[in-house]
Amino acid sequence: MILSIESSCDDSSIAITDIQTKELVYHKKISQELQHSVYGGVVPELAARLHVEALPKILQECESYFSQLKAIAVTTAPGLAVTLMEGVIMAKALSVSLNLPLISVNHLKGHIYSLFIEKEQQLPMLVLLVSGGHTQVIQAQSLNSMDIVATTMDDSFGESFDKVAKMLDLGYPGGPIVQEYALKGDENAYDFPVPLSQSPKIAFSYSGLKNAVRMAIEAEKNLSEEIKANICASFQKAAVTHIMQKMKKLFKQHAPKRFAIVGGASANIFLRQAIEKLCKEYKTELFLSELKFCSDNAAMIGRVAVEQYEKQEFTPVHELDIQSRVKTF
Ligand code: KG4
Ligand code: ZN
Protein backbone atom coordinates (compact mmCIF):
# COMPACT_ATOMS: atom_id res chain seq x y z
CA MET A 1 0.00 0.00 0.00
CA ILE A 2 1.00 3.62 -0.46
CA LEU A 3 0.35 6.37 2.07
CA SER A 4 -0.21 9.71 0.33
CA ILE A 5 -0.27 13.23 1.77
CA GLU A 6 -1.89 16.37 0.29
CA SER A 7 -1.35 19.86 1.75
CA SER A 8 -0.96 22.14 -1.28
CA CYS A 9 -3.60 24.63 -0.13
CA ASP A 10 -6.25 24.56 2.60
CA ASP A 11 -7.11 20.85 2.81
CA SER A 12 -5.13 18.47 5.03
CA SER A 13 -5.62 15.01 3.63
CA ILE A 14 -4.08 11.53 3.89
CA ALA A 15 -5.01 8.41 1.92
CA ILE A 16 -3.90 4.80 1.76
CA THR A 17 -4.18 3.06 -1.61
CA ASP A 18 -3.68 -0.61 -2.41
CA ILE A 19 -1.06 -0.80 -5.16
CA GLN A 20 -2.36 -3.91 -6.90
CA THR A 21 -6.12 -3.42 -6.71
CA LYS A 22 -6.02 0.44 -6.63
CA GLU A 23 -8.58 0.23 -3.84
CA LEU A 24 -8.80 3.28 -1.61
CA VAL A 25 -8.30 1.61 1.75
CA TYR A 26 -8.36 4.78 3.88
CA HIS A 27 -9.09 8.41 3.12
CA LYS A 28 -9.59 11.44 5.32
CA LYS A 29 -9.58 15.16 4.73
CA ILE A 30 -9.84 18.06 7.16
CA SER A 31 -10.82 21.30 5.40
CA GLN A 32 -9.98 24.75 6.71
CA GLU A 33 -12.75 26.61 4.88
CA LEU A 34 -14.34 27.91 8.06
CA GLN A 35 -11.09 29.36 9.41
CA HIS A 36 -10.32 31.15 6.12
CA SER A 37 -13.85 32.31 5.35
CA VAL A 38 -13.57 35.38 7.60
CA TYR A 39 -10.69 36.57 5.38
CA GLY A 40 -12.53 35.83 2.10
CA GLY A 41 -9.64 33.66 0.90
CA VAL A 42 -6.81 31.38 2.01
CA VAL A 43 -4.21 32.95 4.31
CA PRO A 44 -1.05 30.87 3.63
CA GLU A 45 0.56 31.13 7.08
CA LEU A 46 -2.70 30.28 8.84
CA ALA A 47 -3.18 27.34 6.46
CA ALA A 48 0.31 26.04 7.25
CA ARG A 49 -0.33 26.27 11.00
CA LEU A 50 -3.61 24.38 10.64
CA HIS A 51 -1.86 21.62 8.64
CA VAL A 52 0.58 21.19 11.54
CA GLU A 53 -2.41 20.36 13.77
CA ALA A 54 -4.52 18.36 11.33
CA LEU A 55 -2.00 16.13 9.52
CA PRO A 56 -0.66 14.32 12.64
CA LYS A 57 -4.25 13.86 13.85
CA ILE A 58 -5.16 12.04 10.62
CA LEU A 59 -1.88 10.12 10.55
CA GLN A 60 -2.63 8.61 13.96
CA GLU A 61 -5.64 6.83 12.44
CA CYS A 62 -3.36 5.19 9.83
CA GLU A 63 -0.88 3.56 12.21
CA SER A 64 -2.39 0.08 11.83
CA TYR A 65 -1.45 0.15 8.12
CA PHE A 66 2.19 1.12 8.63
CA SER A 67 3.50 -2.47 8.39
CA GLN A 68 1.84 -2.90 4.97
CA LEU A 69 3.25 0.28 3.39
CA LYS A 70 5.61 0.14 0.41
CA ALA A 71 6.04 3.90 -0.21
CA ILE A 72 5.16 7.39 0.99
CA ALA A 73 3.77 9.86 -1.57
CA VAL A 74 3.38 13.60 -1.19
CA THR A 75 2.28 16.60 -3.27
CA THR A 76 5.36 18.72 -4.01
CA ALA A 77 3.97 21.21 -6.60
CA PRO A 78 2.22 23.38 -7.54
CA GLY A 79 0.75 25.01 -4.45
CA LEU A 80 1.49 27.35 -1.58
CA ALA A 81 5.13 26.94 -0.54
CA VAL A 82 4.46 27.13 3.21
CA THR A 83 1.66 24.55 3.12
CA LEU A 84 3.37 22.13 0.69
CA MET A 85 6.29 22.16 3.11
CA GLU A 86 4.18 20.70 5.94
CA GLY A 87 3.28 17.64 3.84
CA VAL A 88 6.87 17.22 2.67
CA ILE A 89 8.22 17.35 6.24
CA MET A 90 5.79 14.64 7.32
CA ALA A 91 6.56 12.50 4.26
CA LYS A 92 10.31 12.71 4.91
CA ALA A 93 9.89 11.81 8.58
CA LEU A 94 7.79 8.77 7.65
CA SER A 95 10.20 7.73 4.91
CA VAL A 96 13.17 7.79 7.29
CA SER A 97 11.45 6.18 10.28
CA LEU A 98 9.69 3.43 8.29
CA ASN A 99 12.52 3.01 5.76
CA LEU A 100 10.27 3.53 2.73
CA PRO A 101 10.89 5.20 -0.65
CA LEU A 102 9.40 8.60 -1.42
CA ILE A 103 7.19 9.51 -4.39
CA SER A 104 6.93 13.18 -5.40
CA VAL A 105 3.51 13.88 -6.94
CA ASN A 106 2.36 16.80 -9.08
CA HIS A 107 -0.97 18.17 -7.81
CA LEU A 108 -2.38 18.77 -11.32
CA LYS A 109 -1.71 15.18 -12.32
CA GLY A 110 -3.56 14.34 -9.12
CA HIS A 111 -6.64 16.21 -10.32
CA ILE A 112 -6.50 14.30 -13.63
CA TYR A 113 -6.09 10.96 -11.84
CA SER A 114 -9.07 11.77 -9.60
CA LEU A 115 -10.94 10.33 -12.60
CA PHE A 116 -9.29 6.96 -12.07
CA ILE A 117 -9.66 6.45 -8.29
CA GLU A 118 -10.37 2.72 -7.80
CA LYS A 119 -10.36 2.38 -11.61
CA GLU A 120 -7.95 1.66 -14.45
CA GLN A 121 -6.53 4.76 -16.14
CA GLN A 122 -7.97 5.63 -19.54
CA LEU A 123 -5.60 7.80 -21.56
CA PRO A 124 -5.19 9.64 -23.93
CA MET A 125 -7.84 12.16 -22.97
CA LEU A 126 -8.48 15.89 -23.36
CA VAL A 127 -8.98 17.40 -19.90
CA LEU A 128 -10.39 20.73 -18.72
CA LEU A 129 -8.89 21.55 -15.32
CA VAL A 130 -10.77 24.24 -13.44
CA SER A 131 -9.71 24.99 -9.88
CA GLY A 132 -8.84 27.88 -7.60
CA GLY A 133 -5.38 28.15 -9.12
CA HIS A 134 -5.81 26.84 -12.67
CA THR A 135 -7.92 27.05 -15.79
CA GLN A 136 -6.29 24.85 -18.38
CA VAL A 137 -7.04 22.46 -21.18
CA ILE A 138 -4.58 19.59 -21.14
CA GLN A 139 -3.90 16.89 -23.69
CA ALA A 140 -3.07 13.98 -21.39
CA GLN A 141 -1.31 11.31 -23.45
CA SER A 142 0.12 9.35 -20.55
CA LEU A 143 1.36 9.89 -16.99
CA ASN A 144 4.54 11.62 -18.18
CA SER A 145 3.24 13.23 -21.35
CA MET A 146 0.82 16.04 -20.62
CA ASP A 147 0.66 19.11 -22.84
CA ILE A 148 -1.16 22.35 -22.12
CA VAL A 149 -3.42 23.22 -25.04
CA ALA A 150 -4.96 26.38 -23.54
CA THR A 151 -4.53 28.29 -20.31
CA THR A 152 -5.61 31.47 -18.54
CA MET A 153 -3.91 34.76 -19.25
CA ASP A 154 -4.60 36.03 -15.73
CA ASP A 155 -6.96 34.68 -13.04
CA SER A 156 -8.62 31.29 -12.84
CA PHE A 157 -12.28 30.25 -13.12
CA GLY A 158 -12.56 29.11 -9.47
CA GLU A 159 -10.73 32.16 -8.16
CA SER A 160 -13.15 34.48 -9.97
CA PHE A 161 -16.03 32.83 -8.07
CA ASP A 162 -14.10 33.33 -4.83
CA LYS A 163 -13.55 37.02 -5.63
CA VAL A 164 -17.19 37.64 -6.58
CA ALA A 165 -18.29 36.01 -3.31
CA LYS A 166 -15.81 38.18 -1.41
CA MET A 167 -17.05 41.37 -3.11
CA LEU A 168 -20.61 40.45 -2.18
CA ASP A 169 -19.55 39.45 1.34
CA LEU A 170 -20.85 35.89 0.92
CA GLY A 171 -17.95 33.90 2.44
CA TYR A 172 -15.36 31.39 1.21
CA PRO A 173 -15.02 29.27 -0.90
CA GLY A 174 -17.06 31.29 -3.36
CA GLY A 175 -17.81 28.58 -5.95
CA PRO A 176 -20.59 26.68 -4.19
CA ILE A 177 -22.04 29.87 -2.61
CA VAL A 178 -22.19 31.81 -5.90
CA GLN A 179 -23.71 28.76 -7.61
CA GLU A 180 -26.37 28.56 -4.88
CA TYR A 181 -27.21 32.29 -5.15
CA ALA A 182 -27.24 32.04 -8.96
CA LEU A 183 -30.03 29.45 -8.77
CA LYS A 184 -32.31 32.10 -7.23
CA GLY A 185 -31.28 34.94 -9.55
CA ASP A 186 -31.97 36.23 -13.06
CA GLU A 187 -28.98 35.50 -15.31
CA ASN A 188 -30.02 38.27 -17.71
CA ALA A 189 -30.27 41.00 -15.06
CA TYR A 190 -26.71 42.23 -15.78
CA ASP A 191 -25.02 42.23 -19.16
CA PHE A 192 -21.50 41.22 -18.13
CA PRO A 193 -19.00 40.94 -21.01
CA VAL A 194 -17.98 37.43 -22.04
CA PRO A 195 -14.14 37.53 -21.95
CA LEU A 196 -12.22 37.21 -25.26
CA SER A 197 -15.45 36.59 -27.17
CA GLN A 198 -14.17 38.53 -30.19
CA SER A 199 -10.70 36.98 -30.06
CA PRO A 200 -9.79 33.93 -32.18
CA LYS A 201 -7.30 32.97 -29.44
CA ILE A 202 -8.07 29.81 -27.50
CA ALA A 203 -7.19 31.11 -24.05
CA PHE A 204 -9.00 32.19 -20.90
CA SER A 205 -9.18 35.45 -18.95
CA TYR A 206 -11.17 36.44 -15.88
CA SER A 207 -9.72 39.77 -14.73
CA GLY A 208 -11.97 41.88 -16.98
CA LEU A 209 -15.11 40.04 -15.96
CA LYS A 210 -14.18 40.38 -12.27
CA ASN A 211 -13.73 44.10 -12.81
CA ALA A 212 -17.12 44.42 -14.52
CA VAL A 213 -18.75 42.68 -11.54
CA ARG A 214 -16.92 45.02 -9.15
CA MET A 215 -18.21 48.07 -11.02
CA ALA A 216 -21.78 46.71 -11.04
CA ILE A 217 -21.59 46.16 -7.27
CA GLU A 218 -20.25 49.67 -6.68
CA ALA A 219 -23.12 51.11 -8.75
CA GLU A 220 -25.74 49.47 -6.50
CA LYS A 221 -26.89 51.56 -3.54
CA ASN A 222 -28.41 48.73 -1.59
CA LEU A 223 -27.16 45.17 -2.07
CA SER A 224 -30.37 43.23 -1.35
CA GLU A 225 -30.42 39.43 -1.45
CA GLU A 226 -32.26 39.67 -4.79
CA ILE A 227 -29.57 41.90 -6.32
CA LYS A 228 -26.82 39.58 -5.00
CA ALA A 229 -28.58 36.60 -6.59
CA ASN A 230 -28.94 38.45 -9.90
CA ILE A 231 -25.26 39.44 -9.89
CA CYS A 232 -24.21 35.83 -9.13
CA ALA A 233 -26.44 34.42 -11.88
CA SER A 234 -25.29 36.95 -14.50
CA PHE A 235 -21.63 36.49 -13.54
CA GLN A 236 -21.85 32.69 -13.62
CA LYS A 237 -23.50 32.82 -17.03
CA ALA A 238 -20.67 34.97 -18.46
CA ALA A 239 -17.94 32.87 -16.77
CA VAL A 240 -19.33 29.58 -18.11
CA THR A 241 -20.19 31.01 -21.55
CA HIS A 242 -16.54 32.06 -21.83
CA ILE A 243 -15.28 28.53 -21.17
CA MET A 244 -17.88 27.05 -23.51
CA GLN A 245 -17.06 29.41 -26.40
CA LYS A 246 -13.44 28.33 -26.25
CA MET A 247 -14.24 24.64 -25.77
CA LYS A 248 -16.56 24.72 -28.79
CA LYS A 249 -13.72 26.18 -30.86
CA LEU A 250 -11.42 23.39 -29.70
CA PHE A 251 -13.97 20.66 -30.39
CA LYS A 252 -14.61 22.11 -33.84
CA GLN A 253 -10.91 21.90 -34.66
CA HIS A 254 -10.57 18.39 -33.35
CA ALA A 255 -13.28 16.60 -31.37
CA PRO A 256 -11.65 14.31 -28.80
CA LYS A 257 -12.72 10.70 -28.28
CA ARG A 258 -12.52 11.16 -24.51
CA PHE A 259 -12.99 14.36 -22.53
CA ALA A 260 -13.02 15.16 -18.81
CA ILE A 261 -13.52 18.09 -16.44
CA VAL A 262 -11.54 17.95 -13.19
CA GLY A 263 -10.59 20.26 -10.30
CA GLY A 264 -12.59 21.84 -7.50
CA ALA A 265 -14.63 24.05 -9.82
CA SER A 266 -15.66 21.09 -11.97
CA ALA A 267 -18.37 20.66 -9.34
CA ASN A 268 -20.18 23.62 -10.96
CA ILE A 269 -23.52 22.26 -12.14
CA PHE A 270 -24.02 24.90 -14.82
CA LEU A 271 -20.61 24.11 -16.36
CA ARG A 272 -21.18 20.34 -16.10
CA GLN A 273 -24.51 20.60 -17.93
CA ALA A 274 -23.02 22.71 -20.74
CA ILE A 275 -20.08 20.32 -21.18
CA GLU A 276 -22.42 17.29 -21.16
CA LYS A 277 -24.38 18.88 -24.01
CA LEU A 278 -21.23 19.61 -26.02
CA CYS A 279 -19.93 16.06 -25.61
CA LYS A 280 -23.26 14.60 -26.68
CA GLU A 281 -23.19 16.74 -29.81
CA TYR A 282 -19.72 15.47 -30.78
CA LYS A 283 -20.27 11.87 -29.53
CA THR A 284 -17.35 12.35 -27.15
CA GLU A 285 -17.18 10.13 -24.08
CA LEU A 286 -17.34 12.37 -20.99
CA PHE A 287 -15.52 11.54 -17.76
CA LEU A 288 -16.26 13.30 -14.46
CA SER A 289 -14.73 12.77 -11.03
CA GLU A 290 -17.01 11.88 -8.17
CA LEU A 291 -18.02 15.13 -6.46
CA LYS A 292 -16.11 14.21 -3.28
CA PHE A 293 -12.89 13.86 -5.33
CA CYS A 294 -13.26 17.12 -7.32
CA SER A 295 -11.71 19.35 -4.66
CA ASP A 296 -8.22 18.75 -3.25
CA ASN A 297 -7.74 15.35 -1.64
CA ALA A 298 -5.03 12.75 -0.98
CA ALA A 299 -6.89 9.92 -2.74
CA MET A 300 -6.05 11.45 -6.14
CA ILE A 301 -2.41 11.88 -5.08
CA GLY A 302 -2.32 8.20 -4.04
CA ARG A 303 -3.77 7.17 -7.39
CA VAL A 304 -0.96 8.95 -9.29
CA ALA A 305 1.56 7.47 -6.85
CA VAL A 306 0.46 3.93 -7.76
CA GLU A 307 1.45 4.62 -11.40
CA GLN A 308 4.75 6.17 -10.31
CA TYR A 309 5.42 3.22 -7.97
CA GLU A 310 4.98 0.82 -10.86
CA LYS A 311 7.55 2.84 -12.84
CA GLN A 312 9.80 2.96 -9.73
CA GLU A 313 9.79 6.78 -9.88
CA PHE A 314 11.22 7.47 -6.44
CA THR A 315 12.96 10.58 -5.07
CA PRO A 316 15.79 10.22 -2.51
CA VAL A 317 14.94 11.81 0.84
CA HIS A 318 17.72 14.44 0.58
CA GLU A 319 16.45 15.48 -2.86
CA LEU A 320 12.74 15.70 -2.08
CA ASP A 321 11.66 19.31 -1.83
CA ILE A 322 8.76 21.54 -2.70
CA GLN A 323 9.06 22.76 -6.27
CA SER A 324 7.66 26.23 -5.75
CA ARG A 325 8.77 27.40 -9.20
CA VAL A 326 6.78 24.66 -10.94
CA LYS A 327 3.47 26.18 -11.95
CA THR A 328 2.14 23.32 -14.05
CA PHE A 329 3.53 19.81 -14.67
O1 KG4 B 1 -9.21 22.04 -6.76
P1 KG4 B 1 -9.54 22.91 -5.60
O2 KG4 B 1 -10.14 22.25 -4.38
O3 KG4 B 1 -8.30 23.69 -5.11
C1 KG4 B 1 -7.32 24.16 -5.96
O4 KG4 B 1 -6.44 23.35 -6.36
O5 KG4 B 1 -7.41 25.36 -6.30
O6 KG4 B 1 -10.52 24.04 -6.15
C2 KG4 B 1 -11.09 24.99 -5.31
C3 KG4 B 1 -11.76 26.04 -6.16
C4 KG4 B 1 -12.22 27.26 -5.36
O7 KG4 B 1 -11.83 28.42 -6.07
C5 KG4 B 1 -13.73 27.10 -5.32
O8 KG4 B 1 -14.43 28.33 -5.22
C6 KG4 B 1 -13.98 26.44 -6.65
O9 KG4 B 1 -12.95 25.50 -6.77
N1 KG4 B 1 -15.31 25.77 -6.68
C7 KG4 B 1 -16.29 26.12 -7.53
C8 KG4 B 1 -17.42 25.30 -7.21
N2 KG4 B 1 -17.05 24.46 -6.17
C9 KG4 B 1 -15.75 24.77 -5.88
N3 KG4 B 1 -16.35 27.05 -8.50
C10 KG4 B 1 -17.51 27.17 -9.18
N4 KG4 B 1 -18.63 26.45 -8.91
C11 KG4 B 1 -18.62 25.49 -7.95
N5 KG4 B 1 -19.71 24.77 -7.70
ZN1 ZN C 1 -6.39 21.49 -6.56
Coordinates of C-alpha atoms and ligand atoms in Angstrom, one line a residue:
M1 CA 0.0 0.0 0.0
I2 CA 1.0 3.6 -0.5
L3 CA 0.3 6.4 2.1
S4 CA -0.2 9.7 0.3
I5 CA -0.3 13.2 1.8
E6 CA -1.9 16.4 0.3
S7 CA -1.4 19.9 1.7
S8 CA -1.0 22.1 -1.3
C9 CA -3.6 24.6 -0.1
D10 CA -6.3 24.6 2.6
D11 CA -7.1 20.9 2.8
S12 CA -5.1 18.5 5.0
S13 CA -5.6 15.0 3.6
I14 CA -4.1 11.5 3.9
A15 CA -5.0 8.4 1.9
I16 CA -3.9 4.8 1.8
T17 CA -4.2 3.1 -1.6
D18 CA -3.7 -0.6 -2.4
I19 CA -1.1 -0.8 -5.2
Q20 CA -2.4 -3.9 -6.9
T21 CA -6.1 -3.4 -6.7
K22 CA -6.0 0.4 -6.6
E23 CA -8.6 0.2 -3.8
L24 CA -8.8 3.3 -1.6
V25 CA -8.3 1.6 1.7
Y26 CA -8.4 4.8 3.9
H27 CA -9.1 8.4 3.1
K28 CA -9.6 11.4 5.3
K29 CA -9.6 15.2 4.7
I30 CA -9.8 18.1 7.2
S31 CA -10.8 21.3 5.4
Q32 CA -10.0 24.7 6.7
E33 CA -12.7 26.6 4.9
L34 CA -14.3 27.9 8.1
Q35 CA -11.1 29.4 9.4
H36 CA -10.3 31.2 6.1
S37 CA -13.9 32.3 5.4
V38 CA -13.6 35.4 7.6
Y39 CA -10.7 36.6 5.4
G40 CA -12.5 35.8 2.1
G41 CA -9.6 33.7 0.9
V42 CA -6.8 31.4 2.0
V43 CA -4.2 32.9 4.3
P44 CA -1.1 30.9 3.6
E45 CA 0.6 31.1 7.1
L46 CA -2.7 30.3 8.8
A47 CA -3.2 27.3 6.5
A48 CA 0.3 26.0 7.3
R49 CA -0.3 26.3 11.0
L50 CA -3.6 24.4 10.6
H51 CA -1.9 21.6 8.6
V52 CA 0.6 21.2 11.5
E53 CA -2.4 20.4 13.8
A54 CA -4.5 18.4 11.3
L55 CA -2.0 16.1 9.5
P56 CA -0.7 14.3 12.6
K57 CA -4.2 13.9 13.8
I58 CA -5.2 12.0 10.6
L59 CA -1.9 10.1 10.6
Q60 CA -2.6 8.6 14.0
E61 CA -5.6 6.8 12.4
C62 CA -3.4 5.2 9.8
E63 CA -0.9 3.6 12.2
S64 CA -2.4 0.1 11.8
Y65 CA -1.5 0.1 8.1
F66 CA 2.2 1.1 8.6
S67 CA 3.5 -2.5 8.4
Q68 CA 1.8 -2.9 5.0
L69 CA 3.2 0.3 3.4
K70 CA 5.6 0.1 0.4
A71 CA 6.0 3.9 -0.2
I72 CA 5.2 7.4 1.0
A73 CA 3.8 9.9 -1.6
V74 CA 3.4 13.6 -1.2
T75 CA 2.3 16.6 -3.3
T76 CA 5.4 18.7 -4.0
A77 CA 4.0 21.2 -6.6
P78 CA 2.2 23.4 -7.5
G79 CA 0.7 25.0 -4.5
L80 CA 1.5 27.4 -1.6
A81 CA 5.1 26.9 -0.5
V82 CA 4.5 27.1 3.2
T83 CA 1.7 24.6 3.1
L84 CA 3.4 22.1 0.7
M85 CA 6.3 22.2 3.1
E86 CA 4.2 20.7 5.9
G87 CA 3.3 17.6 3.8
V88 CA 6.9 17.2 2.7
I89 CA 8.2 17.4 6.2
M90 CA 5.8 14.6 7.3
A91 CA 6.6 12.5 4.3
K92 CA 10.3 12.7 4.9
A93 CA 9.9 11.8 8.6
L94 CA 7.8 8.8 7.7
S95 CA 10.2 7.7 4.9
V96 CA 13.2 7.8 7.3
S97 CA 11.5 6.2 10.3
L98 CA 9.7 3.4 8.3
N99 CA 12.5 3.0 5.8
L100 CA 10.3 3.5 2.7
P101 CA 10.9 5.2 -0.7
L102 CA 9.4 8.6 -1.4
I103 CA 7.2 9.5 -4.4
S104 CA 6.9 13.2 -5.4
V105 CA 3.5 13.9 -6.9
N106 CA 2.4 16.8 -9.1
H107 CA -1.0 18.2 -7.8
L108 CA -2.4 18.8 -11.3
K109 CA -1.7 15.2 -12.3
G110 CA -3.6 14.3 -9.1
H111 CA -6.6 16.2 -10.3
I112 CA -6.5 14.3 -13.6
Y113 CA -6.1 11.0 -11.8
S114 CA -9.1 11.8 -9.6
L115 CA -10.9 10.3 -12.6
F116 CA -9.3 7.0 -12.1
I117 CA -9.7 6.4 -8.3
E118 CA -10.4 2.7 -7.8
K119 CA -10.4 2.4 -11.6
E120 CA -7.9 1.7 -14.5
Q121 CA -6.5 4.8 -16.1
Q122 CA -8.0 5.6 -19.5
L123 CA -5.6 7.8 -21.6
P124 CA -5.2 9.6 -23.9
M125 CA -7.8 12.2 -23.0
L126 CA -8.5 15.9 -23.4
V127 CA -9.0 17.4 -19.9
L128 CA -10.4 20.7 -18.7
L129 CA -8.9 21.5 -15.3
V130 CA -10.8 24.2 -13.4
S131 CA -9.7 25.0 -9.9
G132 CA -8.8 27.9 -7.6
G133 CA -5.4 28.1 -9.1
H134 CA -5.8 26.8 -12.7
T135 CA -7.9 27.1 -15.8
Q136 CA -6.3 24.9 -18.4
V137 CA -7.0 22.5 -21.2
I138 CA -4.6 19.6 -21.1
Q139 CA -3.9 16.9 -23.7
A140 CA -3.1 14.0 -21.4
Q141 CA -1.3 11.3 -23.4
S142 CA 0.1 9.3 -20.5
L143 CA 1.4 9.9 -17.0
N144 CA 4.5 11.6 -18.2
S145 CA 3.2 13.2 -21.3
M146 CA 0.8 16.0 -20.6
D147 CA 0.7 19.1 -22.8
I148 CA -1.2 22.3 -22.1
V149 CA -3.4 23.2 -25.0
A150 CA -5.0 26.4 -23.5
T151 CA -4.5 28.3 -20.3
T152 CA -5.6 31.5 -18.5
M153 CA -3.9 34.8 -19.2
D154 CA -4.6 36.0 -15.7
D155 CA -7.0 34.7 -13.0
S156 CA -8.6 31.3 -12.8
F157 CA -12.3 30.2 -13.1
G158 CA -12.6 29.1 -9.5
E159 CA -10.7 32.2 -8.2
S160 CA -13.1 34.5 -10.0
F161 CA -16.0 32.8 -8.1
D162 CA -14.1 33.3 -4.8
K163 CA -13.6 37.0 -5.6
V164 CA -17.2 37.6 -6.6
A165 CA -18.3 36.0 -3.3
K166 CA -15.8 38.2 -1.4
M167 CA -17.0 41.4 -3.1
L168 CA -20.6 40.4 -2.2
D169 CA -19.5 39.4 1.3
L170 CA -20.9 35.9 0.9
G171 CA -18.0 33.9 2.4
Y172 CA -15.4 31.4 1.2
P173 CA -15.0 29.3 -0.9
G174 CA -17.1 31.3 -3.4
G175 CA -17.8 28.6 -5.9
P176 CA -20.6 26.7 -4.2
I177 CA -22.0 29.9 -2.6
V178 CA -22.2 31.8 -5.9
Q179 CA -23.7 28.8 -7.6
E180 CA -26.4 28.6 -4.9
Y181 CA -27.2 32.3 -5.2
A182 CA -27.2 32.0 -9.0
L183 CA -30.0 29.5 -8.8
K184 CA -32.3 32.1 -7.2
G185 CA -31.3 34.9 -9.5
D186 CA -32.0 36.2 -13.1
E187 CA -29.0 35.5 -15.3
N188 CA -30.0 38.3 -17.7
A189 CA -30.3 41.0 -15.1
Y190 CA -26.7 42.2 -15.8
D191 CA -25.0 42.2 -19.2
F192 CA -21.5 41.2 -18.1
P193 CA -19.0 40.9 -21.0
V194 CA -18.0 37.4 -22.0
P195 CA -14.1 37.5 -22.0
L196 CA -12.2 37.2 -25.3
S197 CA -15.5 36.6 -27.2
Q198 CA -14.2 38.5 -30.2
S199 CA -10.7 37.0 -30.1
P200 CA -9.8 33.9 -32.2
K201 CA -7.3 33.0 -29.4
I202 CA -8.1 29.8 -27.5
A203 CA -7.2 31.1 -24.0
F204 CA -9.0 32.2 -20.9
S205 CA -9.2 35.5 -19.0
Y206 CA -11.2 36.4 -15.9
S207 CA -9.7 39.8 -14.7
G208 CA -12.0 41.9 -17.0
L209 CA -15.1 40.0 -16.0
K210 CA -14.2 40.4 -12.3
N211 CA -13.7 44.1 -12.8
A212 CA -17.1 44.4 -14.5
V213 CA -18.7 42.7 -11.5
R214 CA -16.9 45.0 -9.1
M215 CA -18.2 48.1 -11.0
A216 CA -21.8 46.7 -11.0
I217 CA -21.6 46.2 -7.3
E218 CA -20.3 49.7 -6.7
A219 CA -23.1 51.1 -8.8
E220 CA -25.7 49.5 -6.5
K221 CA -26.9 51.6 -3.5
N222 CA -28.4 48.7 -1.6
L223 CA -27.2 45.2 -2.1
S224 CA -30.4 43.2 -1.4
E225 CA -30.4 39.4 -1.5
E226 CA -32.3 39.7 -4.8
I227 CA -29.6 41.9 -6.3
K228 CA -26.8 39.6 -5.0
A229 CA -28.6 36.6 -6.6
N230 CA -28.9 38.5 -9.9
I231 CA -25.3 39.4 -9.9
C232 CA -24.2 35.8 -9.1
A233 CA -26.4 34.4 -11.9
S234 CA -25.3 36.9 -14.5
F235 CA -21.6 36.5 -13.5
Q236 CA -21.9 32.7 -13.6
K237 CA -23.5 32.8 -17.0
A238 CA -20.7 35.0 -18.5
A239 CA -17.9 32.9 -16.8
V240 CA -19.3 29.6 -18.1
T241 CA -20.2 31.0 -21.6
H242 CA -16.5 32.1 -21.8
I243 CA -15.3 28.5 -21.2
M244 CA -17.9 27.0 -23.5
Q245 CA -17.1 29.4 -26.4
K246 CA -13.4 28.3 -26.3
M247 CA -14.2 24.6 -25.8
K248 CA -16.6 24.7 -28.8
K249 CA -13.7 26.2 -30.9
L250 CA -11.4 23.4 -29.7
F251 CA -14.0 20.7 -30.4
K252 CA -14.6 22.1 -33.8
Q253 CA -10.9 21.9 -34.7
H254 CA -10.6 18.4 -33.3
A255 CA -13.3 16.6 -31.4
P256 CA -11.6 14.3 -28.8
K257 CA -12.7 10.7 -28.3
R258 CA -12.5 11.2 -24.5
F259 CA -13.0 14.4 -22.5
A260 CA -13.0 15.2 -18.8
I261 CA -13.5 18.1 -16.4
V262 CA -11.5 18.0 -13.2
G263 CA -10.6 20.3 -10.3
G264 CA -12.6 21.8 -7.5
A265 CA -14.6 24.1 -9.8
S266 CA -15.7 21.1 -12.0
A267 CA -18.4 20.7 -9.3
N268 CA -20.2 23.6 -11.0
I269 CA -23.5 22.3 -12.1
F270 CA -24.0 24.9 -14.8
L271 CA -20.6 24.1 -16.4
R272 CA -21.2 20.3 -16.1
Q273 CA -24.5 20.6 -17.9
A274 CA -23.0 22.7 -20.7
I275 CA -20.1 20.3 -21.2
E276 CA -22.4 17.3 -21.2
K277 CA -24.4 18.9 -24.0
L278 CA -21.2 19.6 -26.0
C279 CA -19.9 16.1 -25.6
K280 CA -23.3 14.6 -26.7
E281 CA -23.2 16.7 -29.8
Y282 CA -19.7 15.5 -30.8
K283 CA -20.3 11.9 -29.5
T284 CA -17.4 12.3 -27.2
E285 CA -17.2 10.1 -24.1
L286 CA -17.3 12.4 -21.0
F287 CA -15.5 11.5 -17.8
L288 CA -16.3 13.3 -14.5
S289 CA -14.7 12.8 -11.0
E290 CA -17.0 11.9 -8.2
L291 CA -18.0 15.1 -6.5
K292 CA -16.1 14.2 -3.3
F293 CA -12.9 13.9 -5.3
C294 CA -13.3 17.1 -7.3
S295 CA -11.7 19.4 -4.7
D296 CA -8.2 18.8 -3.2
N297 CA -7.7 15.4 -1.6
A298 CA -5.0 12.8 -1.0
A299 CA -6.9 9.9 -2.7
M300 CA -6.1 11.4 -6.1
I301 CA -2.4 11.9 -5.1
G302 CA -2.3 8.2 -4.0
R303 CA -3.8 7.2 -7.4
V304 CA -1.0 9.0 -9.3
A305 CA 1.6 7.5 -6.8
V306 CA 0.5 3.9 -7.8
E307 CA 1.4 4.6 -11.4
Q308 CA 4.8 6.2 -10.3
Y309 CA 5.4 3.2 -8.0
E310 CA 5.0 0.8 -10.9
K311 CA 7.6 2.8 -12.8
Q312 CA 9.8 3.0 -9.7
E313 CA 9.8 6.8 -9.9
F314 CA 11.2 7.5 -6.4
T315 CA 13.0 10.6 -5.1
P316 CA 15.8 10.2 -2.5
V317 CA 14.9 11.8 0.8
H318 CA 17.7 14.4 0.6
E319 CA 16.4 15.5 -2.9
L320 CA 12.7 15.7 -2.1
D321 CA 11.7 19.3 -1.8
I322 CA 8.8 21.5 -2.7
Q323 CA 9.1 22.8 -6.3
S324 CA 7.7 26.2 -5.7
R325 CA 8.8 27.4 -9.2
V326 CA 6.8 24.7 -10.9
K327 CA 3.5 26.2 -12.0
T328 CA 2.1 23.3 -14.0
F329 CA 3.5 19.8 -14.7
Ligands
KG4_1 O1 -9.2 22.0 -6.8 P1 -9.5 22.9 -5.6 O2 -10.1 22.2 -4.4 O3 -8.3 23.7 -5.1 C1 -7.3 24.2 -6.0 O4 -6.4 23.3 -6.4 O5 -7.4 25.4 -6.3 O6 -10.5 24.0 -6.1 C2 -11.1 25.0 -5.3 C3 -11.8 26.0 -6.2 C4 -12.2 27.3 -5.4 O7 -11.8 28.4 -6.1 C5 -13.7 27.1 -5.3 O8 -14.4 28.3 -5.2 C6 -14.0 26.4 -6.7 O9 -13.0 25.5 -6.8 N1 -15.3 25.8 -6.7 C7 -16.3 26.1 -7.5 C8 -17.4 25.3 -7.2 N2 -17.1 24.5 -6.2 C9 -15.7 24.8 -5.9 N3 -16.4 27.0 -8.5 C10 -17.5 27.2 -9.2 N4 -18.6 26.4 -8.9 C11 -18.6 25.5 -8.0 N5 -19.7 24.8 -7.7
ZN2 ZN -6.4 21.5 -6.6

